GROMACS .gro file of C-alpha atoms in nm:
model
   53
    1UNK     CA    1   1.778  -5.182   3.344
    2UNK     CA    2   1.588  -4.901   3.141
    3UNK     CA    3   1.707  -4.652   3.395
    4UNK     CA    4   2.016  -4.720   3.345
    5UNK     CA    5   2.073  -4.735   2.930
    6UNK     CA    6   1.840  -4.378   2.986
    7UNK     CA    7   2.146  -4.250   3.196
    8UNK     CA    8   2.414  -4.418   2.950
    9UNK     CA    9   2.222  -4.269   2.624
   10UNK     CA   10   2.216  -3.933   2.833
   11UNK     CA   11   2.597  -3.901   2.900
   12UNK     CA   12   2.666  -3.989   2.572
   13UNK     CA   13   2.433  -3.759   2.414
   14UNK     CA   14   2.652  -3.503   2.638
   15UNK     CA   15   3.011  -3.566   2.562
   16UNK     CA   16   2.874  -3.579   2.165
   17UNK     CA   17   2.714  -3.237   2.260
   18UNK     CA   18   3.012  -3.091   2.448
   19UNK     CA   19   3.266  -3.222   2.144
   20UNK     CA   20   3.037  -3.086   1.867
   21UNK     CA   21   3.046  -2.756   2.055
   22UNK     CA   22   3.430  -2.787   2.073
   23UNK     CA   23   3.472  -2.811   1.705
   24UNK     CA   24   3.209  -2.510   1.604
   25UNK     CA   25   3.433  -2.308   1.856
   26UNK     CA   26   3.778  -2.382   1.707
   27UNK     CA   27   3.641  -2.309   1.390
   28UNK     CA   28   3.465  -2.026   1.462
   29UNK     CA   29   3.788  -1.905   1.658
   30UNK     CA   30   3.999  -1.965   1.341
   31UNK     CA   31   3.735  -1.752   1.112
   32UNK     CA   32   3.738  -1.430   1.323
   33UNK     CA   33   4.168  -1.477   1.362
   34UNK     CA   34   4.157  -1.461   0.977
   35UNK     CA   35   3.924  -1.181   0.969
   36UNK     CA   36   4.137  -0.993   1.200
   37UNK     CA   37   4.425  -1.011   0.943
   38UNK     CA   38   4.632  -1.293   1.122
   39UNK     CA   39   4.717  -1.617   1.082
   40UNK     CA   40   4.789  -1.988   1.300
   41UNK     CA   41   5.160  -1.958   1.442
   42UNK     CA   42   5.397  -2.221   1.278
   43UNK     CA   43   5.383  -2.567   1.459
   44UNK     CA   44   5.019  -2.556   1.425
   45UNK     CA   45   4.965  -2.394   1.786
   46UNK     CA   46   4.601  -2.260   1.840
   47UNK     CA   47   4.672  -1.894   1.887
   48UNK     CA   48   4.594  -1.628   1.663
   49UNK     CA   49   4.869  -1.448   1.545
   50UNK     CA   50   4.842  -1.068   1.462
   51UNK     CA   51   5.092  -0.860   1.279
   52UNK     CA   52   5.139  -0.493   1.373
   53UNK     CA   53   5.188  -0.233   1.161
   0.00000   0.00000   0.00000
């Protein structure tokens, strides 16, 4: 029984891990597209849009 809330508490641990590192990412992402000058396309769509000159 301990072996196996170890192995639960371990997968959880990972999905919170993998989700936290999902969220730094997008946000991260999102810093360095407004850095560059651009901005989030209408509809909310994750790509960084870049005017050029």
């Amino acid at each position: 029984m301990k072996f196996l809330m170890k192995v639960v508490v371990v997968l959880l641990l990972m999905a919170a891990s993998f989700w936290a590192g999902m969220q730094v990412e997008r946000l991260r992402y999102e810093d360095v597209c407004l850095d560059m000058g651009g901005g989030k396309n209408p509809g909310d769509y994750p790509i960084c849009v870049i005017q050029s000159p």
